[in-house]
mmCIF file of C-alpha atoms in Angstrom:
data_model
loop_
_atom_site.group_PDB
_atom_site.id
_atom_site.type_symbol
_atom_site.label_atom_id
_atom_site.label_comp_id
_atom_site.label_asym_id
_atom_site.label_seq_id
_atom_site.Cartn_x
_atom_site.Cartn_y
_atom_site.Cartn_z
ATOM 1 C CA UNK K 267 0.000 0.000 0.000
ATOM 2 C CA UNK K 268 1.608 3.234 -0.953
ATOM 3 C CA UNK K 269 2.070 6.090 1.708
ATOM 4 C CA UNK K 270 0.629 9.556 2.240
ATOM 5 C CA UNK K 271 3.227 11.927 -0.254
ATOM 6 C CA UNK K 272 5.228 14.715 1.421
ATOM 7 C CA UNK K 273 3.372 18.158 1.543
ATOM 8 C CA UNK K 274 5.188 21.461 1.050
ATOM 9 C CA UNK K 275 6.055 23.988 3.758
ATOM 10 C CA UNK K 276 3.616 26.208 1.584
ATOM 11 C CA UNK K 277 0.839 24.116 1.437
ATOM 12 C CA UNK K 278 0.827 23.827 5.097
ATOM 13 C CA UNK K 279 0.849 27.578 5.379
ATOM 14 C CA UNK K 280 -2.443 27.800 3.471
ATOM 15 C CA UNK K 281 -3.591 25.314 5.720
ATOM 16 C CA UNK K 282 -2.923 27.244 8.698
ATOM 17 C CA UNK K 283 -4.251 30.510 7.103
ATOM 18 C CA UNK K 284 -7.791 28.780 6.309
ATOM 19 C CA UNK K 285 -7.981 27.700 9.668
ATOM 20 C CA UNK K 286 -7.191 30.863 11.158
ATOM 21 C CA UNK K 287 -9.242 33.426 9.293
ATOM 22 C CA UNK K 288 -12.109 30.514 8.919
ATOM 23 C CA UNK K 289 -12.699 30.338 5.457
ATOM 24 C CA UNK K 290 -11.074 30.007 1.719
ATOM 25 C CA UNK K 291 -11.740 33.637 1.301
ATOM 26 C CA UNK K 292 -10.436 35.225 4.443
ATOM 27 C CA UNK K 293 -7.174 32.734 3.569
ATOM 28 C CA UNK K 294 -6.837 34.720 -0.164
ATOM 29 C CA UNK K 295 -6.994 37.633 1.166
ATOM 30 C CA UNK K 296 -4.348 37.444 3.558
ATOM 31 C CA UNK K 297 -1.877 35.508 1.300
ATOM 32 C CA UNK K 298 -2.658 37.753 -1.346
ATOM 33 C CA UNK K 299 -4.084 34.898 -3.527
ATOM 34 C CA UNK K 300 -6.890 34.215 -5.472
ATOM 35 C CA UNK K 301 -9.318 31.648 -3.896
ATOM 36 C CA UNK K 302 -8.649 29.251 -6.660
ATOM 37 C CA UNK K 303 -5.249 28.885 -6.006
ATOM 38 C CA UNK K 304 -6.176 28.500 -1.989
ATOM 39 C CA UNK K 305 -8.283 25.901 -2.752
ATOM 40 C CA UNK K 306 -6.053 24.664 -4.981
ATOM 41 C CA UNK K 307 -3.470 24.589 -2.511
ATOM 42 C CA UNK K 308 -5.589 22.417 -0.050
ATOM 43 C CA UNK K 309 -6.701 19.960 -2.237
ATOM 44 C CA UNK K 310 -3.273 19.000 -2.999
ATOM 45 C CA UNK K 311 -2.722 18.885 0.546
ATOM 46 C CA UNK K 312 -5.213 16.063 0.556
ATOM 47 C CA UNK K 313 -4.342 14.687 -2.398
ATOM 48 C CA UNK K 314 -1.131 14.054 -0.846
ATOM 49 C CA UNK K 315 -1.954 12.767 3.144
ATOM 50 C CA UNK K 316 -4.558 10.818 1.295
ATOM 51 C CA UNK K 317 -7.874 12.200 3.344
ATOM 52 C CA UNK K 318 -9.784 15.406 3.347
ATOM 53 C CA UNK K 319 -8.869 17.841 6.044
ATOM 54 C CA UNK K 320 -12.246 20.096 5.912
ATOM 55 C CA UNK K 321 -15.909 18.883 5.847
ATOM 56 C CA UNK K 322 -17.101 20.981 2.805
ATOM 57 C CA UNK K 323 -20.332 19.103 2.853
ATOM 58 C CA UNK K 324 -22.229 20.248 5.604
ATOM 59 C CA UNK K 325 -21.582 23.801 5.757
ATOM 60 C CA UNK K 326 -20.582 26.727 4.243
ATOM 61 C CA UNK K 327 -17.343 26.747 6.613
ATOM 62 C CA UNK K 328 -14.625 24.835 5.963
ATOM 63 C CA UNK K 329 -15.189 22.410 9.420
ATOM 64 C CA UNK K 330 -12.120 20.471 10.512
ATOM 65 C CA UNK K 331 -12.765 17.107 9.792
ATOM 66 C CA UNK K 332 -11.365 14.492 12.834
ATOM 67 C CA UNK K 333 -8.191 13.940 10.796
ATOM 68 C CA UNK K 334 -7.816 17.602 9.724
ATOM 69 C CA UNK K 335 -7.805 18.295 13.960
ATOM 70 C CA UNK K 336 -4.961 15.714 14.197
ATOM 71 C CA UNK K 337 -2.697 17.291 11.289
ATOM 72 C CA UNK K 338 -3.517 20.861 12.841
ATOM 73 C CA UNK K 339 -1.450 19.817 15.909
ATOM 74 C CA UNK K 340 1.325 18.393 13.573
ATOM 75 C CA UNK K 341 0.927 21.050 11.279
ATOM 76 C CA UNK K 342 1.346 24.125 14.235
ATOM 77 C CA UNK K 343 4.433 22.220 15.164
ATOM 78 C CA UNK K 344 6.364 21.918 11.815
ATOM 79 C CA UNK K 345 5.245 25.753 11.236
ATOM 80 C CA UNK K 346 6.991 27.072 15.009
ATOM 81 C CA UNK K 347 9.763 24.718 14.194
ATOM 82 C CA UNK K 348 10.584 26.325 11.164
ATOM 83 C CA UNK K 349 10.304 29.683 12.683
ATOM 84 C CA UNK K 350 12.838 28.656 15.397
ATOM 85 C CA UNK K 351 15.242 27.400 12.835
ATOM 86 C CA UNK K 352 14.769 31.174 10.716
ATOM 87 C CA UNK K 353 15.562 32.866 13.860
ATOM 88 C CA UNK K 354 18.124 31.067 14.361
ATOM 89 C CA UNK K 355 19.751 31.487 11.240
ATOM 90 C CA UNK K 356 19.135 35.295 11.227
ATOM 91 C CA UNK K 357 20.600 35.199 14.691
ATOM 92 C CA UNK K 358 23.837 33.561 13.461
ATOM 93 C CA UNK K 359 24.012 36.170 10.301
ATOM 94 C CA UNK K 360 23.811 38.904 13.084
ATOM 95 C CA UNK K 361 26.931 37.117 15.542
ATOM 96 C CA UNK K 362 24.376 36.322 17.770
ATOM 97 C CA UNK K 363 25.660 33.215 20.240
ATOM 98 C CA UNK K 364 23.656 30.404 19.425
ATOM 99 C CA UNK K 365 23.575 29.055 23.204
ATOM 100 C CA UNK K 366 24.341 31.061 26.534
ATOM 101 C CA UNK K 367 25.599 29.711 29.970
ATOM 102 C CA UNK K 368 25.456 32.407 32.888
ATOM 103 C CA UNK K 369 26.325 31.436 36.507
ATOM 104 C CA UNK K 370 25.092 33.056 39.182
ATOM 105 C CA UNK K 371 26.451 34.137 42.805
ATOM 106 C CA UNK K 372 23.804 32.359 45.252
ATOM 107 C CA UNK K 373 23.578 36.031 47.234
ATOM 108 C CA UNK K 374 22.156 36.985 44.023
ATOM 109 C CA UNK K 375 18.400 38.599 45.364
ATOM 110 C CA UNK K 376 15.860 36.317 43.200
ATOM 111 C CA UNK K 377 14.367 39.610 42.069
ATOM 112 C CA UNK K 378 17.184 40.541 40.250
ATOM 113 C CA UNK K 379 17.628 36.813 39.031
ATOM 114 C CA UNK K 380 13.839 36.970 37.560
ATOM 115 C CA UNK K 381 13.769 40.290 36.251
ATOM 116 C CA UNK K 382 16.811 40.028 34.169
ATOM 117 C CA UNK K 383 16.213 36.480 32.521
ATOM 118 C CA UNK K 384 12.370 37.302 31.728
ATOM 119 C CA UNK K 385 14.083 40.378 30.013
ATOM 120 C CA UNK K 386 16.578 38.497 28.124
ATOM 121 C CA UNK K 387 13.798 35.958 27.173
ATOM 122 C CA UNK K 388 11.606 38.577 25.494
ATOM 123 C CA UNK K 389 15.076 40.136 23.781
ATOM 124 C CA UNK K 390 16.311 36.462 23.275
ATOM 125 C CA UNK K 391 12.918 34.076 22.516
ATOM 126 C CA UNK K 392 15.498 31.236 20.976
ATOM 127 C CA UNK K 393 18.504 31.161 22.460
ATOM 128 C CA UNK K 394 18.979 28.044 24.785
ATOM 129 C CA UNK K 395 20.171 29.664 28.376
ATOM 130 C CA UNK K 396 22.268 27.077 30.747
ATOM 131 C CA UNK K 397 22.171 28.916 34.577
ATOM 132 C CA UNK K 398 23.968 27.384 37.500
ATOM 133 C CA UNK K 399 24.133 29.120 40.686
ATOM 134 C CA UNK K 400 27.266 28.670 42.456
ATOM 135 C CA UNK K 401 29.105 30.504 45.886
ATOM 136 C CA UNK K 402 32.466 32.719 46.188
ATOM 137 C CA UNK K 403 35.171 31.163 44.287
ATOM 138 C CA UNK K 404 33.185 28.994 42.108
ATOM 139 C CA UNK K 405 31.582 31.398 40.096
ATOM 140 C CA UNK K 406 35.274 32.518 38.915
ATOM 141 C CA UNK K 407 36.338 29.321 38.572
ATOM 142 C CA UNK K 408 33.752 28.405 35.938
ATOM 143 C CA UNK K 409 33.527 31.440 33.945
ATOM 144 C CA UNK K 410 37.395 31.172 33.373
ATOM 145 C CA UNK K 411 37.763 27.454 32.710
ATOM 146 C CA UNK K 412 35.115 28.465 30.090
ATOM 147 C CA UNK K 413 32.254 26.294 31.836
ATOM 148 C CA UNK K 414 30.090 29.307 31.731
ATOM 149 C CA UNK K 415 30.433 32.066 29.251
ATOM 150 C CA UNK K 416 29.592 35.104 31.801
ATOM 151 C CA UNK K 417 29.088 35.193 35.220
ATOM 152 C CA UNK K 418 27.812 37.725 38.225
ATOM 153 C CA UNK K 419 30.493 37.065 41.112
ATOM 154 C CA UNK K 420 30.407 37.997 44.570
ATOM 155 C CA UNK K 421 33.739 38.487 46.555
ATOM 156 C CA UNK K 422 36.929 38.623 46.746
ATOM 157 C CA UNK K 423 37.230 42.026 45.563
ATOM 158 C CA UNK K 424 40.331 41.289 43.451
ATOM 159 C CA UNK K 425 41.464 42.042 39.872
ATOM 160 C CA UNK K 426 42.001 38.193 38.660
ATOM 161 C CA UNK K 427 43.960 37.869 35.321
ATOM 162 C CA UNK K 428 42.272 37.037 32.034
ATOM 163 C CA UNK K 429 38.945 38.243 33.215
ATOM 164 C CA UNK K 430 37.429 41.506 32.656
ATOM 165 C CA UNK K 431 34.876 42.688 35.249
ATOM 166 C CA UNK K 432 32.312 45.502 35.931
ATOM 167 C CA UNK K 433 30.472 46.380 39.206
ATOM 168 C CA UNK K 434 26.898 45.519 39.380
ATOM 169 C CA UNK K 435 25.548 47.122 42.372
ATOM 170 C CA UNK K 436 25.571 44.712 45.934
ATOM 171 C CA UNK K 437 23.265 43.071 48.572
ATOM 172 C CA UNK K 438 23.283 44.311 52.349
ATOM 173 C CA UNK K 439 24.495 41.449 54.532
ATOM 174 C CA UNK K 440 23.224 40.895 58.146
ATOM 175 C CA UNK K 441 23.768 38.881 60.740
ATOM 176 C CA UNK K 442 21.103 36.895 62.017
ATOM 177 C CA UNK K 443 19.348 34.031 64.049
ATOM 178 C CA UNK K 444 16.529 32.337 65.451
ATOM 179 C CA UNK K 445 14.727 34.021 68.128
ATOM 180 C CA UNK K 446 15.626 31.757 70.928
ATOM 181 C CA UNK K 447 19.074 31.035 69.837
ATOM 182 C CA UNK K 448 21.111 32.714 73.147
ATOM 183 C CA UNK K 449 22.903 35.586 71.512
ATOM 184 C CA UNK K 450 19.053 36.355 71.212
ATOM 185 C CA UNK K 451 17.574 35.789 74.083
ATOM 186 C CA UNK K 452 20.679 36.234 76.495
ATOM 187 C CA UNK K 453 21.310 39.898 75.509
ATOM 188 C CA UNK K 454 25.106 38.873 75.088
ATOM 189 C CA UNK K 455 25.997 42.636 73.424
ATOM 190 C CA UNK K 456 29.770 41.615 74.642
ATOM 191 C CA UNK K 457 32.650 42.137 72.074
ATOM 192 C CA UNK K 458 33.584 38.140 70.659
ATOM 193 C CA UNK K 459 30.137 37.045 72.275
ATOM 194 C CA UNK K 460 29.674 35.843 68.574
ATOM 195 C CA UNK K 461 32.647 33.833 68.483
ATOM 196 C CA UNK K 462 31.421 31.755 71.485
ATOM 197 C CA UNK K 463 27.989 30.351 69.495
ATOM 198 C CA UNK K 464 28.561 27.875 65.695
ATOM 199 C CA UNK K 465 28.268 30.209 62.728
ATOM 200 C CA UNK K 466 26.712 28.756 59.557
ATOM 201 C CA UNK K 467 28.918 29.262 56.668
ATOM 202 C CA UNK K 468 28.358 29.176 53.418
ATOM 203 C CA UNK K 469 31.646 26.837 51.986
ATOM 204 C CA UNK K 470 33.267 28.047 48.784
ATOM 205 C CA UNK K 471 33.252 24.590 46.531
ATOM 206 C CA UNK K 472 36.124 26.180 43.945
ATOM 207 C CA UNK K 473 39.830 25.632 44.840
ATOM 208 C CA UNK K 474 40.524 29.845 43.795
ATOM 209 C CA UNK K 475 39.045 30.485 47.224
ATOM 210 C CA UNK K 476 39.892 27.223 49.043
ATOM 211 C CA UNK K 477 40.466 28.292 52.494
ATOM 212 C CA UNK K 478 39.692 31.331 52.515
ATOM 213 C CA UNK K 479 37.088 32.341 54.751
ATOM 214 C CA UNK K 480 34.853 35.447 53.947
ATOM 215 C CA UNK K 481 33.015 36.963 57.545
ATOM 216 C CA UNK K 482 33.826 33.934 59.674
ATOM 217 C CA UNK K 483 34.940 35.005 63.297
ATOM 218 C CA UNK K 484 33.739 32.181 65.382
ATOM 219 C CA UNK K 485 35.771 29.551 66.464
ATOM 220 C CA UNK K 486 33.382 26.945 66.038
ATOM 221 C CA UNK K 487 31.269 26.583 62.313
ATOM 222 C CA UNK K 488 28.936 24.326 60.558
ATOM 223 C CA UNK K 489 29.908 24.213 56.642
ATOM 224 C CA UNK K 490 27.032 23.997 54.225
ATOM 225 C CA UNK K 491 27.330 24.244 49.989
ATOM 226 C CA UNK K 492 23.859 26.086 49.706
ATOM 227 C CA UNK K 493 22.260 29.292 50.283
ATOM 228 C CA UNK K 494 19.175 27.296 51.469
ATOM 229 C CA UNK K 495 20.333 24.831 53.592
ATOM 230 C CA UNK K 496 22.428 27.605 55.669
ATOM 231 C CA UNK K 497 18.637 28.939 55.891
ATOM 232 C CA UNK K 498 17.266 26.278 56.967
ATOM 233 C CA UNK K 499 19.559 25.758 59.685
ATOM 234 C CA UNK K 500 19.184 29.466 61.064
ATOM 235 C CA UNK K 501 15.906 29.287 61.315
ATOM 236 C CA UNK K 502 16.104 25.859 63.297
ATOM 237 C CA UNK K 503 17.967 27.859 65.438
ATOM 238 C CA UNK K 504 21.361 25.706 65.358
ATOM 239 C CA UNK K 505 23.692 28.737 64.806
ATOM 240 C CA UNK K 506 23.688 32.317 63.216
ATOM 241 C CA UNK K 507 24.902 33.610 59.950
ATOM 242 C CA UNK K 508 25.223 36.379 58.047
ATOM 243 C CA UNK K 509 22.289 36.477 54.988
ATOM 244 C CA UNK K 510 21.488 38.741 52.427
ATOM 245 C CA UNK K 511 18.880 40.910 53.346
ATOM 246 C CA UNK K 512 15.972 39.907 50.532
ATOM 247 C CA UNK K 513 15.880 36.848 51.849
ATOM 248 C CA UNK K 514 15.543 36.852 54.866
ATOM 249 C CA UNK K 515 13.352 40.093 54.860
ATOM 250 C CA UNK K 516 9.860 38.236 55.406
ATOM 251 C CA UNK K 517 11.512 36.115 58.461
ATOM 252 C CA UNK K 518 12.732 39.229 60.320
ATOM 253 C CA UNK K 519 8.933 40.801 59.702
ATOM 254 C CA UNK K 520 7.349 37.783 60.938
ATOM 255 C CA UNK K 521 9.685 37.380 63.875
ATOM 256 C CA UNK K 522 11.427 33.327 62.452
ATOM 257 C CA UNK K 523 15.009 35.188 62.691
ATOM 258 C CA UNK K 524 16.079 38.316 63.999
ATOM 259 C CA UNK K 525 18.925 40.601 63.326
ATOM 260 C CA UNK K 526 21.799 39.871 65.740
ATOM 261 C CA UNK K 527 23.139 43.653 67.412
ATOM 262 C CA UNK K 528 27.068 43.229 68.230
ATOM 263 C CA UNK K 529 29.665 45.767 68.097
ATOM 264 C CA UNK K 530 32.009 43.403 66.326
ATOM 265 C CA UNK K 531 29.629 41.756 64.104
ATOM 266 C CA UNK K 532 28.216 43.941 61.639
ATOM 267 C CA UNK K 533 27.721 42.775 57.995
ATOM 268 C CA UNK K 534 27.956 44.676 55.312
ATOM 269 C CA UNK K 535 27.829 45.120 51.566
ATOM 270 C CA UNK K 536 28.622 42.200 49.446
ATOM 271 C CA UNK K 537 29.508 43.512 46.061
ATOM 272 C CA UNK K 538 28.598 42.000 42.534
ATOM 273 C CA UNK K 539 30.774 41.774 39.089
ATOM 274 C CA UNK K 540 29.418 40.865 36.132
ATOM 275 C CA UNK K 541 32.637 39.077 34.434
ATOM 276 C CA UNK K 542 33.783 37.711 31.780
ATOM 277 C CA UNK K 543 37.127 35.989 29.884
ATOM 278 C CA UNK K 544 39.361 38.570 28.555
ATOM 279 C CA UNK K 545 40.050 36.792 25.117
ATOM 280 C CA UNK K 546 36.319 35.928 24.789
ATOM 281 C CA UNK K 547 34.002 38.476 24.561
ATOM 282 C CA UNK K 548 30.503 37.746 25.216
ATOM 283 C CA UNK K 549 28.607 38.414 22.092
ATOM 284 C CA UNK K 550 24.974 40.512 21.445
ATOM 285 C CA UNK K 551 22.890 38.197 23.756
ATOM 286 C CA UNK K 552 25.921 38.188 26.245
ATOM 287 C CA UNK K 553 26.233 41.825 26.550
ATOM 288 C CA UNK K 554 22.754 42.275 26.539
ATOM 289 C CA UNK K 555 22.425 40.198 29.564
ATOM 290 C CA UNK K 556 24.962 42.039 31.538
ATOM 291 C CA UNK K 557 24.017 45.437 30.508
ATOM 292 C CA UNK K 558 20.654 44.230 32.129
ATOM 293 C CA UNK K 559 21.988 43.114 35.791
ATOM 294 C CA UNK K 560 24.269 46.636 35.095
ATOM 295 C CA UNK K 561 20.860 48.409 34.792
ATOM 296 C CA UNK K 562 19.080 47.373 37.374
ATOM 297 C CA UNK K 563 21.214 49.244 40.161
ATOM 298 C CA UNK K 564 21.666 52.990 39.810
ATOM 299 C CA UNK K 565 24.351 55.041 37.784
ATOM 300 C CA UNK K 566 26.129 56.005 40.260
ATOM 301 C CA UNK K 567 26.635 52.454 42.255
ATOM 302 C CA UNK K 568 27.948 50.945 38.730
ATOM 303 C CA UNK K 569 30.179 53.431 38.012
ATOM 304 C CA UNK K 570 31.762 53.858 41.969
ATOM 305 C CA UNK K 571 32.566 49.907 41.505
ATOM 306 C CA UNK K 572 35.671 48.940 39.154
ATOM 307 C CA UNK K 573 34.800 48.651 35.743
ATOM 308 C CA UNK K 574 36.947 46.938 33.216
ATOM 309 C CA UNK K 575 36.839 46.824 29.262
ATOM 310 C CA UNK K 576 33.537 44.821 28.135
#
């Protein structure tokens, strides 16, 4: 038994365009066709899947028949497809990177996060994006091992050769704890009371940093790789911890942690760079991206940070 023939991306067009202006007519008229040749067009469409796609019979109409409803599916499909692949293509013509992989500091507020990748989707509707959210060192580490084609990195503050960098703002970081942990309830305001109670720390999983420990004055800690788990663990009350303010901002309004008062322990800013590898360049969708996480802090606390050739 022979098969159904292979239709032409044009036919399915047509087919589309009758079903989505509802008639043979509306079809012409927004091809720019006669109705002939739209007709035409679909009954060679038939011809060649071997069934009729409309139910001409018992209305005016053109009625999906129960096959036609199947190859609308398929047909939808094959048309985005080919729109991705055109996009694609004119994205290429243009330099545009055909794939993008960001990493992320995890003190990163989730606002900022959100806000800048629903802003590169909209620039950036095909690009495949690859984000990993990493701590400290490891952010540097992947960006220049070429893991990750940009990155936003946290601290150290430190010009790092073969990257170029440029300041993106910061995050206010607080220390903080459960309301019955005892530098909490005991009222200890003494200086190195916080050296006497475990600190959750957030370990850095590169070797760059190995070692190095960023805000860490108590003697005894609790290591964690995550953002989240060193959350968790505050709010069970089994140490305290410096955190970025926006996320802990709804526990310290409901009361679950509270800001720790002690006149050696007093957080700070914890600065952002977007960077990149000297001797590659992000491209269109790459810059675009950073100029985004560069515009959503103002002018003034971009241009006060270093800023590097990008």
């Amino acid at each position: 038994m022979k098969g159904p023939g292979v239709p032409t991306f044009d036919q399915l067009q047509v087919f589309l365009t009758v079903v989505d202006e509802g008639s043979f007519a509306g079809a012409a008229r927004k091809l720019n066709r006669a109705t002939s040749v739209v007709s035409y067009s679909i009954a060679n469409l038939e011809a060649q899947l071997g069934f009729s796609l409309f139910d001409r019979a018992s209305t005016r109409k053109p009625n999906l028949t129960e096959a036609g409803k199947i190859v609308l599916t398929e047909t939808r499909a094959v048309a985005n497809g080919v729109r991705r692949l055109r996009a694609k293509a004119q994205g290429l013509l243009q330099g545009i990177e055909p794939s993008l992989s960001v990493v992320l500091d995890a003190m990163l507020p989730a606002s900022r996060v959100l806000g800048a990748l629903k802003t590169f989707r909209f620039q950036f509707p095909t690009i495949p994006l690859h984000v990993r959210t990493e701590g400290l060192g490891a952010v540097t580490e992947l960006v220049l091992n070429g893991t990750a084609s940009i990155g936003v990195s946290g601290p150290p503050d430190v010009d790092i050769d073969g990257l170029d960098r440029m300041g993106i703002g910061s995050v206010e970081l607080i220390p903080v704890a459960s309301p019955d942990h005892p530098l909490v309830v005991g009222g200890d305001r003494r200086i190195g009371a916080g050296r006497e109670h475990v600190q959750i720390v957030l370990t850095d999983r590169s070797e760059r940093t190995k070692g190095i420990d960023l805000g860490v004055v108590a003697t005894h800690t609790w290591r964690v790789a995550d953002l989240p788990t060193k959350h968790m663990l505050l709010l069970e009350g089994i140490g305290w911890g410096n955190m970025p303010v926006p996320l802990v901002r709804d526990d310290l309004i409901s009361g679950r942690l509270v800001k720790i008062t002690l006149p050696d322990i007093k957080g700070g800013n914890y600065r952002f760079f977007a960077i990149h590898r000297s001797d590659d360049p992000p491209g269109p969708a790459g810059m675009f991206l950073i100029e985004t996480f560069a515009n959503q802090v103002p002018d003034w606390a971009v241009s006060s940070c270093d800023v590097h050739a990008l």
